[in-house]
Short mmCIF file of C-alpha atoms in Angstrom, two decimals:
data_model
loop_
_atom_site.label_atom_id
_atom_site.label_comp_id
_atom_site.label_asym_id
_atom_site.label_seq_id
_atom_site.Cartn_x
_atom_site.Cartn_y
_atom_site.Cartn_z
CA UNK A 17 0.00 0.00 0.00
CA UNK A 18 2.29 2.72 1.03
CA UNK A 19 5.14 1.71 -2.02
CA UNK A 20 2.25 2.23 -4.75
CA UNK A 21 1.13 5.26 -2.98
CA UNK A 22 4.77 6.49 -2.86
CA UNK A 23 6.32 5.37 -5.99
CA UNK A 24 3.39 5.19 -8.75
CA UNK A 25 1.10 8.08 -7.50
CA UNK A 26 2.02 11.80 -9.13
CA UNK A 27 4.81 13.55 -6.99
CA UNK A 28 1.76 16.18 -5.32
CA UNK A 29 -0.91 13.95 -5.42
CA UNK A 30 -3.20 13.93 -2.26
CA UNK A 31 -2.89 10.31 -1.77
CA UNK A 32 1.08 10.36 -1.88
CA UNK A 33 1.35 13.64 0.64
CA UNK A 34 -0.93 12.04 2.86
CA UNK A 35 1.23 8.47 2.90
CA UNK A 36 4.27 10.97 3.72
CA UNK A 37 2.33 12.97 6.63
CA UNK A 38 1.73 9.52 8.56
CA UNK A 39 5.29 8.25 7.75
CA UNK A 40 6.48 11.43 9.28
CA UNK A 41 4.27 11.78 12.28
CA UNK A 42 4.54 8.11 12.51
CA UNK A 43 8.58 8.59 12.99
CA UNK A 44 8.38 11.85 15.66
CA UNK A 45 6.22 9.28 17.95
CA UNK A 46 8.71 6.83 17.72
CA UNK A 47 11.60 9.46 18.30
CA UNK A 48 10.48 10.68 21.30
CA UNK A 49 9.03 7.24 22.71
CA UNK A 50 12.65 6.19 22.93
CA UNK A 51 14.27 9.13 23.60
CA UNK A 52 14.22 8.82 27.39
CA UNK A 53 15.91 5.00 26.69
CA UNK A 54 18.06 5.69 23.86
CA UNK A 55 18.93 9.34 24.13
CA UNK A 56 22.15 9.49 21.91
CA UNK A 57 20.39 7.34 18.67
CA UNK A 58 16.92 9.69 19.33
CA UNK A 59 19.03 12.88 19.05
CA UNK A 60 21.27 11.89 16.22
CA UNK A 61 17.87 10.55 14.59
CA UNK A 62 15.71 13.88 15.03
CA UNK A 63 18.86 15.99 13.44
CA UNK A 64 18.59 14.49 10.90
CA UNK A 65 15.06 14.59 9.56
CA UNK A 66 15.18 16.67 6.62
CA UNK A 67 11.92 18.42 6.94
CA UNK A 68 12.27 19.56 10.63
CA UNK A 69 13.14 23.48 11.00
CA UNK A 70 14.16 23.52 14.51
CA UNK A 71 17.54 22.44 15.33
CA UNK A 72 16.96 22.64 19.39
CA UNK A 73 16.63 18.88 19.21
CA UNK A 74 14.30 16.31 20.78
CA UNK A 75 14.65 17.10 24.05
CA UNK A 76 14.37 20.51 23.72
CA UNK A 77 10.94 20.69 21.67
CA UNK A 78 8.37 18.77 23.93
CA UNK A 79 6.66 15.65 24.67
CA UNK A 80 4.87 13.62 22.04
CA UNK A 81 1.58 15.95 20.99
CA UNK A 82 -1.02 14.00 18.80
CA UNK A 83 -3.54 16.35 17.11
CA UNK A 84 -7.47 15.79 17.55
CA UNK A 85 -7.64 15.71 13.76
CA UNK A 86 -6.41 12.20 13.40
CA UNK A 87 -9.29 11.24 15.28
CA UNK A 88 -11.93 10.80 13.36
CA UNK A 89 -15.01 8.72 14.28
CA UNK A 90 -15.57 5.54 12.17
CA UNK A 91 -12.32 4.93 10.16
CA UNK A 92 -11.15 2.88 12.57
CA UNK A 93 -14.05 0.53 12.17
CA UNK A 94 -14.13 0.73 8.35
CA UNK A 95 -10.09 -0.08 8.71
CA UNK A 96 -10.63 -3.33 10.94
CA UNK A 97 -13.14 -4.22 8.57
CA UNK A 98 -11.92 -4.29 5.15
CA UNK A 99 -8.75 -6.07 6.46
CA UNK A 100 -11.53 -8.69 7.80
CA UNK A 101 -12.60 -8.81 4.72
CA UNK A 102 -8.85 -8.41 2.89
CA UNK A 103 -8.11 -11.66 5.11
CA UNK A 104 -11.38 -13.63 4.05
CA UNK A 105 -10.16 -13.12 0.30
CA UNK A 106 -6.51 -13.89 1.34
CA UNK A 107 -7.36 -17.33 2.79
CA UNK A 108 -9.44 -18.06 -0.19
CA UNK A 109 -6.64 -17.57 -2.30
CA UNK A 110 -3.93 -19.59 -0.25
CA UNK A 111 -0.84 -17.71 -1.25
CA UNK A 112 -1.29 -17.07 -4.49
CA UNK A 113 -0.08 -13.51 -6.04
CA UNK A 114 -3.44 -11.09 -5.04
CA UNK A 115 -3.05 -8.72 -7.50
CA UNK A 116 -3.88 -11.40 -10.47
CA UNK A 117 -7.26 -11.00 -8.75
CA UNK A 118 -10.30 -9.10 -8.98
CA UNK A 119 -12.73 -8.71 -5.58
CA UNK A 120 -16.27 -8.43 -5.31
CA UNK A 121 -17.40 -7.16 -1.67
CA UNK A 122 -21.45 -7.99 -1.26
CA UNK A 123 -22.63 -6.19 1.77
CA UNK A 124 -26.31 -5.57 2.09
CA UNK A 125 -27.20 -1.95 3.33
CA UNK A 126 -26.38 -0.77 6.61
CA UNK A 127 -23.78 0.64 8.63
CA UNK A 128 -20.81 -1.56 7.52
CA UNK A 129 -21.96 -1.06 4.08
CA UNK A 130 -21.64 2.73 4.64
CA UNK A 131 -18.15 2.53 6.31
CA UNK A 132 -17.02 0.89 3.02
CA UNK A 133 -18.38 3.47 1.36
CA UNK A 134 -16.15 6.11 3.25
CA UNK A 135 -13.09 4.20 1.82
CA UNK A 136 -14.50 3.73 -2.01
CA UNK A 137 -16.98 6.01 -3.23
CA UNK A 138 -17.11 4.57 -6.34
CA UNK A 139 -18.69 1.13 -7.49
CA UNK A 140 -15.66 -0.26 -8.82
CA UNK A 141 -12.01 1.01 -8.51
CA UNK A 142 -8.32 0.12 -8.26
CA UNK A 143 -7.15 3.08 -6.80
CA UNK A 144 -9.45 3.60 -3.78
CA UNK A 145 -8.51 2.90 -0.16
CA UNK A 146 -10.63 0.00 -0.27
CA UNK A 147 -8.87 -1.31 -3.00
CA UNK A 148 -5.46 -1.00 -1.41
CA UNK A 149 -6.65 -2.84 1.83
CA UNK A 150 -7.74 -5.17 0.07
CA UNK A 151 -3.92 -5.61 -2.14
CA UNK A 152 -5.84 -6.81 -5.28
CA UNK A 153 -6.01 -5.04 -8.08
CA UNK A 154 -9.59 -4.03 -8.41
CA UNK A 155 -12.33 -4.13 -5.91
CA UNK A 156 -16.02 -3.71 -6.69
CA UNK A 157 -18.35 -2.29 -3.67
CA UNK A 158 -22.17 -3.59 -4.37
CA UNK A 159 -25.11 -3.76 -1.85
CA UNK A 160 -26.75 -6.83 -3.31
CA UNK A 161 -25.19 -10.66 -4.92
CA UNK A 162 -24.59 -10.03 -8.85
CA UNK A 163 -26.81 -11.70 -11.15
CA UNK A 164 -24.28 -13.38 -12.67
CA UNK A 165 -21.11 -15.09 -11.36
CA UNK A 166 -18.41 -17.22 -12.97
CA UNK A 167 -17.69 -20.75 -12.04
CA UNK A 168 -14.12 -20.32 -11.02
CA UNK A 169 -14.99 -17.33 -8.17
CA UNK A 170 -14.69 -18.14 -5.07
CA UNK A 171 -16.94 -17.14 -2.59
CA UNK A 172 -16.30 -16.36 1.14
CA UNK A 173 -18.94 -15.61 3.77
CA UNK A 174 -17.63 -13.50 6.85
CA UNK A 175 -19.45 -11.41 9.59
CA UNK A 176 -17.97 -8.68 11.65
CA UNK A 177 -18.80 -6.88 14.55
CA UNK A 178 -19.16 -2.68 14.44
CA UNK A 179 -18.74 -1.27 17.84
CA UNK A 180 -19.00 3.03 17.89
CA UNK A 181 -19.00 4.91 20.37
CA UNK A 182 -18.00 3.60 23.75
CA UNK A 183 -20.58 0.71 22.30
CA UNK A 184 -23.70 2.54 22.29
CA UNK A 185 -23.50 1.93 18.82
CA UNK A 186 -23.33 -1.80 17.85
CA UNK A 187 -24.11 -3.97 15.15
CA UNK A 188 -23.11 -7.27 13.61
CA UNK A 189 -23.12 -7.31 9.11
CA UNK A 190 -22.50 -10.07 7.35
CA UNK A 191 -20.66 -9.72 3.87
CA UNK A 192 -19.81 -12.09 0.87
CA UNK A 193 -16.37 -11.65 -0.95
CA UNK A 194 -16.34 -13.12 -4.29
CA UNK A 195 -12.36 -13.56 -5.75
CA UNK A 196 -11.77 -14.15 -9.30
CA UNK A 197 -8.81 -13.75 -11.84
CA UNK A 198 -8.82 -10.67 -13.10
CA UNK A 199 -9.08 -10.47 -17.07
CA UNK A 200 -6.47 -6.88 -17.47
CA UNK A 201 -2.95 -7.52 -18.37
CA UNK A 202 -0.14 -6.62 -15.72
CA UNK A 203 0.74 -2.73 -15.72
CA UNK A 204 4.55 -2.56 -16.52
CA UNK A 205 4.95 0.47 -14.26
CA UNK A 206 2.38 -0.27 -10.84
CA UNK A 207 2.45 -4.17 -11.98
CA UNK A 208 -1.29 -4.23 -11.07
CA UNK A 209 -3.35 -6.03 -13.23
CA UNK A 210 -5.45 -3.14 -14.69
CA UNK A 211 -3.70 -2.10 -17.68
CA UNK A 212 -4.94 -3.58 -21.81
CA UNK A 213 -1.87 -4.34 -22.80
CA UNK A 214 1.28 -5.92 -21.01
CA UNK A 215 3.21 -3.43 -22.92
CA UNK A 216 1.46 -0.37 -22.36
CA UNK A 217 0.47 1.39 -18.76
CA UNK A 218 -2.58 1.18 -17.20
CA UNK A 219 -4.46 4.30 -17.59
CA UNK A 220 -4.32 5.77 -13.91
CA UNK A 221 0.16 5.04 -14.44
CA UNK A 222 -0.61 6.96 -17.86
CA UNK A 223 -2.33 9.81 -16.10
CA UNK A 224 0.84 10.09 -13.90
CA UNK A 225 2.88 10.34 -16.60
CA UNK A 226 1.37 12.71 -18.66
CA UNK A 227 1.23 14.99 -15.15
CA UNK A 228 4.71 14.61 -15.05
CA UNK A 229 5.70 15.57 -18.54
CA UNK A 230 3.64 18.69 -18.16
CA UNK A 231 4.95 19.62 -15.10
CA UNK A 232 8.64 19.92 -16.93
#
């Protein structure tokens, strides 16, 4: 998830900043966690983060100091429950390479369907959040079981458990994932399985490119 954000996503794209803002929050928590342990390998560490401005060094700049915004109410639910999901379709699969697959999430409506929702707002996608949880190369997000579904998909039953709020808000949703090769040729530059042609990019990795060349 966080290489294709990092290395295939356009240099400013939302997606690729974001993957960088949790990396680097992700690495002041673990500075100063360890700081009072390992002070010498915490200071040389924090001197040498490129994007910090301050050179009064970790000792000097406060405690660890989380903002409210990375709280938000729901994601962590809609996290714990596409990976629930993500490991339904990985057991179904039994080591074989995910991203020669296509997955088809059946929830019927509800809350869990909505948390999904939150991380893929569109029916089908291989670039959503959904998608990447799920580390196949497209997902498709539907509310009831397609009509029509070929013999060689495999098709997992699961339930999981919402608790919001403290628990005043619980509820337990049953979903269906349906895994099946995917019919796209392998992208030469992402090396998902989305592209028409093994020799030409997929077009999301063509969209990157084209940024790029205009931004020269």
């Amino acid at each position: 998830l966080l290489s294709c954000r990092l290395y295939c996503e356009e240099a400013k794209d939302p997606k690729r900043r974001s993957c960088q803002t949790v990396l680097a929050e992700a690495l002041d928590i673990v500075v100063r966690s360890f700081a009072p342990i390992l002070p010498h390998l915490a200071e040389e560490v924090f001197q040498y983060i490129p994007y910090k401005k301050d050179s009064e060094g970790v000792f000097r700049t406060g405690w660890i100091n989380t903002s409210s915004a990375w709280k938000k109410p729901g994601i962590e639910e809609a996290i714990e429950g596409a990976c629930a999901m993500r490991d339904s379709f990985l057991g179904s699969i039994s080591g074989k390479n995910a991203l020669e697959y296509e997955v088809i999430i059946v929830i019927e409506p509800g809350l869990l369907f909505e948390l999904m929702e939150a991380l893929q707002a569109e029916e089908t996608s291989s670039v959503s959040q959904l998608n990447e949880i799920m580390m196949a190369s497209q997902t498709t997000l539907l509310s009831e079981f397609p009509k029509e579904t070929p013999s060689d998909a495999n098709i997992i039953k699961g339930t999981f458990l919402i608790n919001l709020e403290g628990g005043d808000i619980c509820e337990q949703s049953s979903y269906k994932v349906i895994a099946r090769p995917i019919a796209k040729a392998k992208c030469p530059r992402c090396r998902r399985y989305t592209a028409e042609s093994s020799s030409t990019p997929c077009p999301r990795c063509l969209q990157v490119l084209a940024a790029g060349k205009g931004s020269t």
